[in-house]
Coordinates of C-alpha atoms and ligand atoms in Angstrom, one line a residue:
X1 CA 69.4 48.6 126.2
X2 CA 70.1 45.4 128.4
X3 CA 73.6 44.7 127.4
X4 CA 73.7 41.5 130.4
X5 CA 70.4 40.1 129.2
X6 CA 71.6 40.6 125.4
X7 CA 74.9 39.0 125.6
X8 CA 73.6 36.1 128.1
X9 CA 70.8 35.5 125.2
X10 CA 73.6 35.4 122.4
X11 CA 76.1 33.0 125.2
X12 CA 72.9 30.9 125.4
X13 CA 72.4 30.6 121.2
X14 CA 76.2 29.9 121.2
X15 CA 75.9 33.1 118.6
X16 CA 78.4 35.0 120.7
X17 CA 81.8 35.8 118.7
X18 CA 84.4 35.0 121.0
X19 CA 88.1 36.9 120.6
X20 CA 90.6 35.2 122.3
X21 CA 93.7 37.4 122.7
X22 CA 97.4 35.2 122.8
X23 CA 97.5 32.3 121.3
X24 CA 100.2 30.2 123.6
X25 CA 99.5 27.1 125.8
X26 CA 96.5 29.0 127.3
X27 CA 94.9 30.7 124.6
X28 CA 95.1 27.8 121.8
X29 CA 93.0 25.8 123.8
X30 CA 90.6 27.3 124.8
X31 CA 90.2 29.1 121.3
X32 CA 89.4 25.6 119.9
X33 CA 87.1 24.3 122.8
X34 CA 84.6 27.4 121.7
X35 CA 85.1 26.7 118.4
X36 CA 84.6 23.3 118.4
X37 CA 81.2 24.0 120.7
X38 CA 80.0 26.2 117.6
X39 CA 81.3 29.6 118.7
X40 CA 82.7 31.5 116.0
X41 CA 86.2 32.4 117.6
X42 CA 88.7 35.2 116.3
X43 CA 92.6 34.4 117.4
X44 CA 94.9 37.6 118.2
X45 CA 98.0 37.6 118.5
X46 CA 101.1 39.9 117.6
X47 CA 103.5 37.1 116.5
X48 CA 102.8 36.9 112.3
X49 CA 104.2 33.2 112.3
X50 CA 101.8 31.6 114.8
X51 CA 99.0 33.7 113.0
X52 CA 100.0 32.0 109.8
X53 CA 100.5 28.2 110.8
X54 CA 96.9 28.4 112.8
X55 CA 95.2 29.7 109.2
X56 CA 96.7 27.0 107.6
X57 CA 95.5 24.6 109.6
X58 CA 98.2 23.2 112.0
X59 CA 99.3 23.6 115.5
X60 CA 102.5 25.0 116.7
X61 CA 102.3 23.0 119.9
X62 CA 103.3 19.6 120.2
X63 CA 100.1 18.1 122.6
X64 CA 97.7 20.4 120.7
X65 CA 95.9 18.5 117.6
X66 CA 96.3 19.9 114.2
X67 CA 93.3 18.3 113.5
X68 CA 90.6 20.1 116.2
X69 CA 92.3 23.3 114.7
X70 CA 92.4 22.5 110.7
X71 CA 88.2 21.4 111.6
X72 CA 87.5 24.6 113.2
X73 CA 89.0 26.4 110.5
X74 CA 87.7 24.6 107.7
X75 CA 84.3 24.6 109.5
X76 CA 84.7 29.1 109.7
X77 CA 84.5 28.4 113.3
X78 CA 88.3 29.9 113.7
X79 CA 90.7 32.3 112.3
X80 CA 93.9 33.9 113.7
X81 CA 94.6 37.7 113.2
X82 CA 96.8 40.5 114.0
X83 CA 94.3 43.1 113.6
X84 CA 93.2 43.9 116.6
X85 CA 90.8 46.4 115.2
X86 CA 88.6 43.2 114.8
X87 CA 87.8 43.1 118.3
X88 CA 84.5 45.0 117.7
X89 CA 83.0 42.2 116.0
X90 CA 83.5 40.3 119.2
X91 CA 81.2 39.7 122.4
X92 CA 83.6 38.3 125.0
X93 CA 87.4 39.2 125.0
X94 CA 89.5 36.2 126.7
X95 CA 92.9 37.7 127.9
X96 CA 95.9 35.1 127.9
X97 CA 98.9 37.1 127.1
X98 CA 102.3 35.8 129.0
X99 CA 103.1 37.4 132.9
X100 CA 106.9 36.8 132.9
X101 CA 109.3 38.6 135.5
X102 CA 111.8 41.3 134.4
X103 CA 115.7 41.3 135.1
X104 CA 115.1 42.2 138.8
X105 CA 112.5 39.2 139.2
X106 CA 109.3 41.5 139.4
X107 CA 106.3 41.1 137.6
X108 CA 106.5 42.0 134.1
X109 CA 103.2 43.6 133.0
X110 CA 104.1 44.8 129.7
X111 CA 101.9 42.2 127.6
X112 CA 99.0 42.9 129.9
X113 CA 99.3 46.4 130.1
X114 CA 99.6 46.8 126.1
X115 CA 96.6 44.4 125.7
X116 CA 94.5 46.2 128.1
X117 CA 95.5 49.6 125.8
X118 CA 94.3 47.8 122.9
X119 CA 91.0 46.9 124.2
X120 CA 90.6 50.6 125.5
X121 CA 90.7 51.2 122.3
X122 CA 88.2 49.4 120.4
X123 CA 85.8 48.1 123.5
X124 CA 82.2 48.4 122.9
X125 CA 78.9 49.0 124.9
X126 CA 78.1 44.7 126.1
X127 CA 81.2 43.4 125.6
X128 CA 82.6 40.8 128.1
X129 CA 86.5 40.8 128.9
X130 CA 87.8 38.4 131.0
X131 CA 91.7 38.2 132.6
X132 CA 93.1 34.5 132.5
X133 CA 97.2 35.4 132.7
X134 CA 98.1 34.6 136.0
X135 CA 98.7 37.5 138.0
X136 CA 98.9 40.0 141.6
X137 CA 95.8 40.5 143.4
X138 CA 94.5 43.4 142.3
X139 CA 95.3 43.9 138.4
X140 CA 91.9 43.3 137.1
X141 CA 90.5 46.2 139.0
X142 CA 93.5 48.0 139.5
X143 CA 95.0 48.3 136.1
X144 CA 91.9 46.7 133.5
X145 CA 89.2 48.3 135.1
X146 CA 90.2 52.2 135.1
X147 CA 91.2 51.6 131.3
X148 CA 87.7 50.3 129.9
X149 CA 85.6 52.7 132.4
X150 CA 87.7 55.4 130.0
X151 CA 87.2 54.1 126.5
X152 CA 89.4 55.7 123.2
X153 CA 86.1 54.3 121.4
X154 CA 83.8 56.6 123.2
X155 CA 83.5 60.3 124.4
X156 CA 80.9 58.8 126.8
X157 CA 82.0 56.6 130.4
X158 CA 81.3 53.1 130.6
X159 CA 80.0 51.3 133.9
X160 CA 81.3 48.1 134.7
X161 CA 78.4 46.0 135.4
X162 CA 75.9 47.2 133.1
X163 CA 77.4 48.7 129.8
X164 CA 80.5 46.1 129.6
X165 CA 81.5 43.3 132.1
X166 CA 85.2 42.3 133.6
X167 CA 86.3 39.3 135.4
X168 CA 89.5 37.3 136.5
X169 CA 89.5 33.4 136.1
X170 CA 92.9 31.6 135.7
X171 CA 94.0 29.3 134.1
X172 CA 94.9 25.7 135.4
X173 CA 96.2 24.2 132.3
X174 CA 98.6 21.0 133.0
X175 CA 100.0 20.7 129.3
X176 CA 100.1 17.2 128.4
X177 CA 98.6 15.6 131.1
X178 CA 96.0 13.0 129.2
X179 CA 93.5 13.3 132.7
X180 CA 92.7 16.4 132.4
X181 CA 91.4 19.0 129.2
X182 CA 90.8 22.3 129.4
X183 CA 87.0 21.5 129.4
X184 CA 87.3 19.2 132.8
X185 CA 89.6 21.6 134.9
X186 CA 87.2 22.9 137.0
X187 CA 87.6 26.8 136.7
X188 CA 87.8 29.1 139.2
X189 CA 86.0 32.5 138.2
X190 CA 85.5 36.1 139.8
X191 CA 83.6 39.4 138.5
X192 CA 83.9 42.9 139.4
X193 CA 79.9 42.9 140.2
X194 CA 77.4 40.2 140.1
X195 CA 76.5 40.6 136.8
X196 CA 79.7 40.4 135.3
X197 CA 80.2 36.9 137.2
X198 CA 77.3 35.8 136.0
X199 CA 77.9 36.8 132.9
X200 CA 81.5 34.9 132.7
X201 CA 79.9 32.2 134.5
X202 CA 77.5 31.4 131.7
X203 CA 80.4 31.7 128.9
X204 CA 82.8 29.3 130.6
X205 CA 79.9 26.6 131.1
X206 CA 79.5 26.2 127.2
X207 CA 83.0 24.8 127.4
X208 CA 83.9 23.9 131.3
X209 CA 82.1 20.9 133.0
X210 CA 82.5 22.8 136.4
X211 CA 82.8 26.5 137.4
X212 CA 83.4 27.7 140.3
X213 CA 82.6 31.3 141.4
X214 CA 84.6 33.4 144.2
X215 CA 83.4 36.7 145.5
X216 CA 86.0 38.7 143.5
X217 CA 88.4 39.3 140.8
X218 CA 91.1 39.5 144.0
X219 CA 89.6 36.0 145.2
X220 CA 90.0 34.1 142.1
X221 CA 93.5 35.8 141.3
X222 CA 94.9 34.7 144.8
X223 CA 93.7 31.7 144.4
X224 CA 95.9 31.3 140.9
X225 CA 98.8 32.3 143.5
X226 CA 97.8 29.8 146.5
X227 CA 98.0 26.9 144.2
X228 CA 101.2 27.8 142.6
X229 CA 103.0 28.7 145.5
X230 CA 101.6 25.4 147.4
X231 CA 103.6 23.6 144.8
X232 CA 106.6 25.6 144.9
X233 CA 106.7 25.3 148.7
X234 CA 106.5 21.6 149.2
X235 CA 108.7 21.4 145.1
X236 CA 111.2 23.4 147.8
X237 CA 110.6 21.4 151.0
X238 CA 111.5 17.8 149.3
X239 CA 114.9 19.2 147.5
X240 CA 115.8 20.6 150.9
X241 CA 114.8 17.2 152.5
X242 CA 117.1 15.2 149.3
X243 CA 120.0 17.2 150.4
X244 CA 119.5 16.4 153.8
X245 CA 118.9 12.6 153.8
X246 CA 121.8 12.4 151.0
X247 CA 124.2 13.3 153.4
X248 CA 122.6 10.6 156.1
X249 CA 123.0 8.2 153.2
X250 CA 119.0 7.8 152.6
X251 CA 117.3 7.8 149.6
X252 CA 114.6 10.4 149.2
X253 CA 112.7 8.6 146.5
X254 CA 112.9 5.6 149.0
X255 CA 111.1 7.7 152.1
X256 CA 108.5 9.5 149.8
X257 CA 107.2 6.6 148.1
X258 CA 106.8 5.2 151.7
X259 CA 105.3 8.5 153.2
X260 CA 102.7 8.5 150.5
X261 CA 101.1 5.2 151.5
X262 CA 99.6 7.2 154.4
X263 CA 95.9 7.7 152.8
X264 CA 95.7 11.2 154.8
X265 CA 97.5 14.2 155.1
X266 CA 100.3 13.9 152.8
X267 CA 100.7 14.5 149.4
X268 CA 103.5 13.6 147.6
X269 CA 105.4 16.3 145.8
X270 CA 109.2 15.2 144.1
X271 CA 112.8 16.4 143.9
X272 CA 114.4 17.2 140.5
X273 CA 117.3 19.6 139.3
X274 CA 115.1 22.9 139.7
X275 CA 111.7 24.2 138.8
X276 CA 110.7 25.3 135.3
X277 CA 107.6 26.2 133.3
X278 CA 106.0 29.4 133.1
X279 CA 104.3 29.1 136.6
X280 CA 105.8 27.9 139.3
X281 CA 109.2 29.6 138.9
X282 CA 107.6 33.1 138.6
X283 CA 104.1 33.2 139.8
X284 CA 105.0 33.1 143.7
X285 CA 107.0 36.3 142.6
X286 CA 104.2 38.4 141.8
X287 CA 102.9 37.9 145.0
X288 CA 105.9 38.8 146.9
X289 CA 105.6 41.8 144.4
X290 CA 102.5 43.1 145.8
X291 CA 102.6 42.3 149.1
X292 CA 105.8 45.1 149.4
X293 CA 103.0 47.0 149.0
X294 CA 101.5 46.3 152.0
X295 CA 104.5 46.2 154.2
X296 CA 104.7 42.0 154.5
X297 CA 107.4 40.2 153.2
X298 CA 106.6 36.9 151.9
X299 CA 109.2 34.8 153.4
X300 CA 107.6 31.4 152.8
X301 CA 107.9 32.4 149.0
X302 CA 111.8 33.9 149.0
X303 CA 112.7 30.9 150.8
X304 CA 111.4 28.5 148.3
X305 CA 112.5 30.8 145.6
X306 CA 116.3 30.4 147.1
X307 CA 116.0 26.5 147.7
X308 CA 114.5 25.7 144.4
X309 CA 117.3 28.0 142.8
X310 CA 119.8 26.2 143.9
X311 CA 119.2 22.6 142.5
X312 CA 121.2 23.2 139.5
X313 CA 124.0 24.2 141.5
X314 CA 123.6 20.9 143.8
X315 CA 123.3 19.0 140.6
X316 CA 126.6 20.0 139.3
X317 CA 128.2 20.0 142.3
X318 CA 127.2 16.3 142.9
X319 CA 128.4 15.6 139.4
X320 CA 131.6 16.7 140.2
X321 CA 131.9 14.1 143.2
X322 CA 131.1 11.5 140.6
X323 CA 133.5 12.4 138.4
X324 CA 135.8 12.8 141.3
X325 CA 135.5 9.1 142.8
X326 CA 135.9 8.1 138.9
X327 CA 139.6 10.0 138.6
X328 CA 138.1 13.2 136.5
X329 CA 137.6 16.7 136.9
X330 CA 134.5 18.3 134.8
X331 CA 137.1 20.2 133.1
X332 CA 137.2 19.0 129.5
X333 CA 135.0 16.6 130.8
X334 CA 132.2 16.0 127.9
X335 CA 128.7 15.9 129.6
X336 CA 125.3 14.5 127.8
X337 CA 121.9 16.3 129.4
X338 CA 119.4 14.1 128.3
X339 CA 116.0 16.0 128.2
X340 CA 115.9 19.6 128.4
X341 CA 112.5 20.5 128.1
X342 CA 110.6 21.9 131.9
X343 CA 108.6 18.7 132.1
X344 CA 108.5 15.2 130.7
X345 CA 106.7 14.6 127.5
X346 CA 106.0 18.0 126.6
X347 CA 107.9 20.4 123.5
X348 CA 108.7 24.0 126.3
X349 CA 111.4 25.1 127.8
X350 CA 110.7 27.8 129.3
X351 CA 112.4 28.5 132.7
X352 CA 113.8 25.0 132.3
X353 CA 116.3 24.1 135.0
X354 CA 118.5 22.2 131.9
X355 CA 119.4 25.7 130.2
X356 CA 120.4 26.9 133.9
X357 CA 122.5 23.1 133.9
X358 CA 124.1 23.7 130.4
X359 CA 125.3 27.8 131.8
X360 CA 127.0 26.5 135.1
X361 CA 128.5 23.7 132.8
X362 CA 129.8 26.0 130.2
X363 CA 131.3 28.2 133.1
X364 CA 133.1 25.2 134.6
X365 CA 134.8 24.1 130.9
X366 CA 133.0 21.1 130.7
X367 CA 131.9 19.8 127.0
X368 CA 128.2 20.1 126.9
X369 CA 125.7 18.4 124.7
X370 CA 122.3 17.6 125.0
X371 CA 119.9 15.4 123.3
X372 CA 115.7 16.2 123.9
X373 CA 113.5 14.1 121.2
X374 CA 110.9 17.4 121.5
X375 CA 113.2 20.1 121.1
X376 CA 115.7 19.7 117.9
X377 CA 117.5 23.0 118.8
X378 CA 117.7 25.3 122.0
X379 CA 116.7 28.6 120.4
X380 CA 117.6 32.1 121.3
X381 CA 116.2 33.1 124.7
X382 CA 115.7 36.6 126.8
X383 CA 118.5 35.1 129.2
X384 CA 120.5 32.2 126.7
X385 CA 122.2 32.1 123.3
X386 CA 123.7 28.4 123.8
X387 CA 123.4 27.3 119.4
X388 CA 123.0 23.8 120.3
X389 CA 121.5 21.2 118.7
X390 CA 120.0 18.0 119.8
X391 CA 122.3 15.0 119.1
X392 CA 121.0 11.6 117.7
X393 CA 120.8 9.2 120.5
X394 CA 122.6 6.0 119.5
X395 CA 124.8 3.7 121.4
X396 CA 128.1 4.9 120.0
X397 CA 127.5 8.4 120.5
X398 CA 126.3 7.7 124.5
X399 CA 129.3 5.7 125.2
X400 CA 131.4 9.0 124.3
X401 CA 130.4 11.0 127.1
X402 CA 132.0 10.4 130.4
X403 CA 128.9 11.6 132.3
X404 CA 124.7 11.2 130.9
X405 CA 122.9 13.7 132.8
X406 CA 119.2 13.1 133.4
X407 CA 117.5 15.8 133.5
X408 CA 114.1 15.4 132.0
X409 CA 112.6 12.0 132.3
X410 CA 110.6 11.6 129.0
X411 CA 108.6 8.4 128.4
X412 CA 109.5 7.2 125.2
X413 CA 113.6 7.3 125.8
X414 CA 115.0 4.1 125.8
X415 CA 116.5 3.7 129.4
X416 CA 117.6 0.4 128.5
X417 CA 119.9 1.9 125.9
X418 CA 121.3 4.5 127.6
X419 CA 122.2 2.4 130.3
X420 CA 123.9 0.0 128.4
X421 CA 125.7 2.5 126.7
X422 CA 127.0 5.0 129.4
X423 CA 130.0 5.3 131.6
X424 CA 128.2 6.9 134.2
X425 CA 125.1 8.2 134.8
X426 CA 123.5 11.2 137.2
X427 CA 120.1 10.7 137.6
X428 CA 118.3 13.8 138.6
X429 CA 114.6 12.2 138.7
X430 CA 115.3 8.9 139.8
X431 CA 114.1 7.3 136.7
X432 CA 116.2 4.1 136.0
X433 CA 115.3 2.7 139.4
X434 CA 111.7 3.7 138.3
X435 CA 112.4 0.9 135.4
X436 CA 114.2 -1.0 137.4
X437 CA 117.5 -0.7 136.3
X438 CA 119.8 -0.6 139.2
X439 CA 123.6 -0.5 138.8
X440 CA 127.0 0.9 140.4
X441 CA 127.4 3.2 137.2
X442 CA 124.0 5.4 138.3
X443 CA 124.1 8.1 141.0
X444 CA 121.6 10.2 142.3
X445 CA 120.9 14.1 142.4
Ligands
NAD501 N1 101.4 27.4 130.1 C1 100.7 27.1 131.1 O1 100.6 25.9 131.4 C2 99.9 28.1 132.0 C3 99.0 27.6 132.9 C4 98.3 28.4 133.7 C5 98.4 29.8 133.5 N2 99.3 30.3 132.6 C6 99.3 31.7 132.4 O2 98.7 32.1 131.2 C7 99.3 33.2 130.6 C8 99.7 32.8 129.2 O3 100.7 31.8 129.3 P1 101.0 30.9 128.0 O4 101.8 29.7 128.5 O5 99.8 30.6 127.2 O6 102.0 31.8 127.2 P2 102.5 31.7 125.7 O7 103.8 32.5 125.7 O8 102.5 30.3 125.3 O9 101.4 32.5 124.9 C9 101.2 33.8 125.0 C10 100.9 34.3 123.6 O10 100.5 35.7 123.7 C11 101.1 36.4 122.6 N3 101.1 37.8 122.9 C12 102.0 38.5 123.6 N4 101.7 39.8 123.7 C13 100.6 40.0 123.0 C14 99.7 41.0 122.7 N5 100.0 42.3 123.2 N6 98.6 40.8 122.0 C15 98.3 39.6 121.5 N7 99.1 38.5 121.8 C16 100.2 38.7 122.5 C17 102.4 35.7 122.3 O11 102.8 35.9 121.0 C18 102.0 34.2 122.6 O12 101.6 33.6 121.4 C19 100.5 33.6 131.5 O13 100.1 34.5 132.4 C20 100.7 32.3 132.3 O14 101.3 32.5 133.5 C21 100.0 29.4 131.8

């Protein structure tokens, strides 16, 4: 049997089943672009609440529409399940569990590992599996590949490359960002062998306007890394550079905006109170990970890793000078972090520098709340158990706090209005001037 030329002919038909294993920011997507081009997806995933709310038709994620997914399950196009023993009806196995570090900031490869396990167990003879959590170079073949070589479903070896097929290709999802979908990122992509890049090649251009193949699974999983740790870098290079120029008494936001007008050679990257997201925080990390391995320290990576660390201690500090020059200490004082999700205009926190914000805060006795318009409640974290609650945003509850503490600059908050209302403010992403509201009651972090 010709398992490549059987499953290109079904990829080709659109009559390959596609299981698409976690259902988070990565996996929801991309479950509902092969759906909504006809595939007939199945959803896995081990958490029995997102399983339900996908069945009945909603999303769980506040930029994802309920609509594409209550279509595609209307239409039989989509289900979600938690019986993984439904992964032999499938053709092509799409990997997008979570990578996160462990306690002593090293890659945490539980997920992976236990979804790899799981596919060992129930892989067939021309099935498809392709890696998409961001990763070291080196897991696909290093960890996936000796595990579906040795299948629990078979007494017999398989051989990647002719009786199943394996390949890496990350994801470069920017979660809200109304430019760019899942289908017009182009996506990097790299097999084991030929055929399996092939293979993977031809799935991902039913869905993805532009793929790009590397020579590797290692290519395309360094690549993941180069791009997150570019970010990271020059995230890490401009808060250095906004401590620096503070104490020279220049604006930052001032000299980038200026820099950028050069139309080669720069591009513009911003200061804020710390990184946050799944990515950028951790992914550099893996790399620094592996490359122990190898004898090389990553310094480029640590250093970043220390600067970018730091901001929420900067931003605290610098709110204690501006309670200082107003008479206060931050003792007692009662604090308002406005926006505490990673990123504007989206509903995650995850890794968010505000949660770091609200610990050092709580340390130092100040009176912390925080109002987010996406996130009603901070829930119970690996790392936090704050039980806050988002206040209401009105003018008579602003005016209560001494300081409001920007941290996340959401679109639809009315700047105006908080302004108006507050004895001071600390802007952390230089967002009033951004409206043009300039006064001697906002400062800068
Ligand atoms: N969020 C992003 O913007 C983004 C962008 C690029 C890459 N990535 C990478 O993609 C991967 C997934 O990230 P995410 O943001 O979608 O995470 P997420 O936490 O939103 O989703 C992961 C899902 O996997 C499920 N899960 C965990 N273990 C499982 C298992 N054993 N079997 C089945 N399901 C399981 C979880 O319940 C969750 O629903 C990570 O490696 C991340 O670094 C994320």
């Amino acid at each position: 049997m010709n398992y490549k030329d059987d499953l290109l002919n079904k990829i080709k038909l659109n009559s390959a089943k596609v299981g698409i294993i976690g259902l988070g920011y990565v996996g929801l997507p991309l479950a509902i672009e092969f759906s909504l081009k006809d595939f007939n997806v199945i959803g896995f995933d081990i958490d029995p609440k997102k399983i339900q709310i996908l069945n009945s038709g909603r999303s769980f994620i506040k930029h994802i529409d309920s609509k594409k997914i209550l279509t595609a399950v209307n239409d039989k196009k989509f289900f979600a399940t938690n019986d993984f023993s439904k992964l032999v009806e499938t053709d092509a196995v799409i990997v997008c569990v979570p990578t996160p570090l462990n306690e002593n900031r090293e890659p945490d490869m539980t997920f992976v590992k236990n979804t790899a396990e799981v596919i060992q167990k129930y892989i067939r003879k021309g099935q498809l599996i392709t890696l998409e959590s961001t990763t070291y170079p080196g897991t696909t073949e290093e960890l996936l590949l000796p595990l579906f070589e040795n299948p629990l479903s078979s007494h017999e070896k398989f051989l990647v490359g002719k009786d199943f097929f394996l390949a890496f290709s990350p994801e470069r999802e920017d979660p809200n960002n109304p430019d760019f979908t899942t289908s017009t990122i182009p996506k990097v992509i790299g097999g084991v062998t030929k055929d399996c890049l092939e293979v993977t090649s031809e799935l991902y251009n039913k869905i993805i306007t532009r793929t790009i193949p590397v020579s590797s699974t290692r290519a395309a999983e360094a690549t993941k890394l180069l791009e997150n740790i570019y970010r990271s870098v020059n995230i890490a290079l401009v808060n250095e550079l906004k401590m620096v120029f503070d104490k020279m008494g220049i604006d930052i936001w001032e000299v980038i905006d200026a820099a950028k007008t050069k139309p080669f050679g720069f591009n513009a990257f911003y200061p804020g109170p710390g990184l946050g997201g799944h990515c950028i925080p951790i992914d550099p990390f893996y790399l620094s990970w592996k490359a122990k391995e190898f004898d090389i320290s990553t310094k480029f990576i640590e250093l970043a890793g220390e600067i970018n660390t730091y901001q929420p201690y900067y931003v605290v500090e610098k709110l204690i000078d501006v309670l200082n020059t107003n008479g206060r200490s931050l003792k007692d004082s009662k604090i308002l972090i406005v926006g505490i999700a990673y990123k504007k205009n989206v509903d995650d926190l995850r890794e968010s520098p505000s949660l770091k914000l609200i610990e050092i805060l709580n340390k130092k006795y100040a009176k912390v709340d925080y109002y987010d318009p996406y996130i009603p409640e901070i829930p119970k974290t690996r790392k936090y158990d704050f039980d806050l609650k988002s206040i209401s945003l009105t003018e008579n509850t602003l005016s209560k706090y001494e300081v409001i503490l920007l941290s996340t600059d959401h679109d639809n908050l009315d700047y105006e209005m908080i302004h108006r209302s507050a004895n001071l403010i600390l802007d952390t992403r230089n967002i009033f001037e951004r409206k043009n509201i300039i006064s001697d009651k906002i400062f800068k972090a």
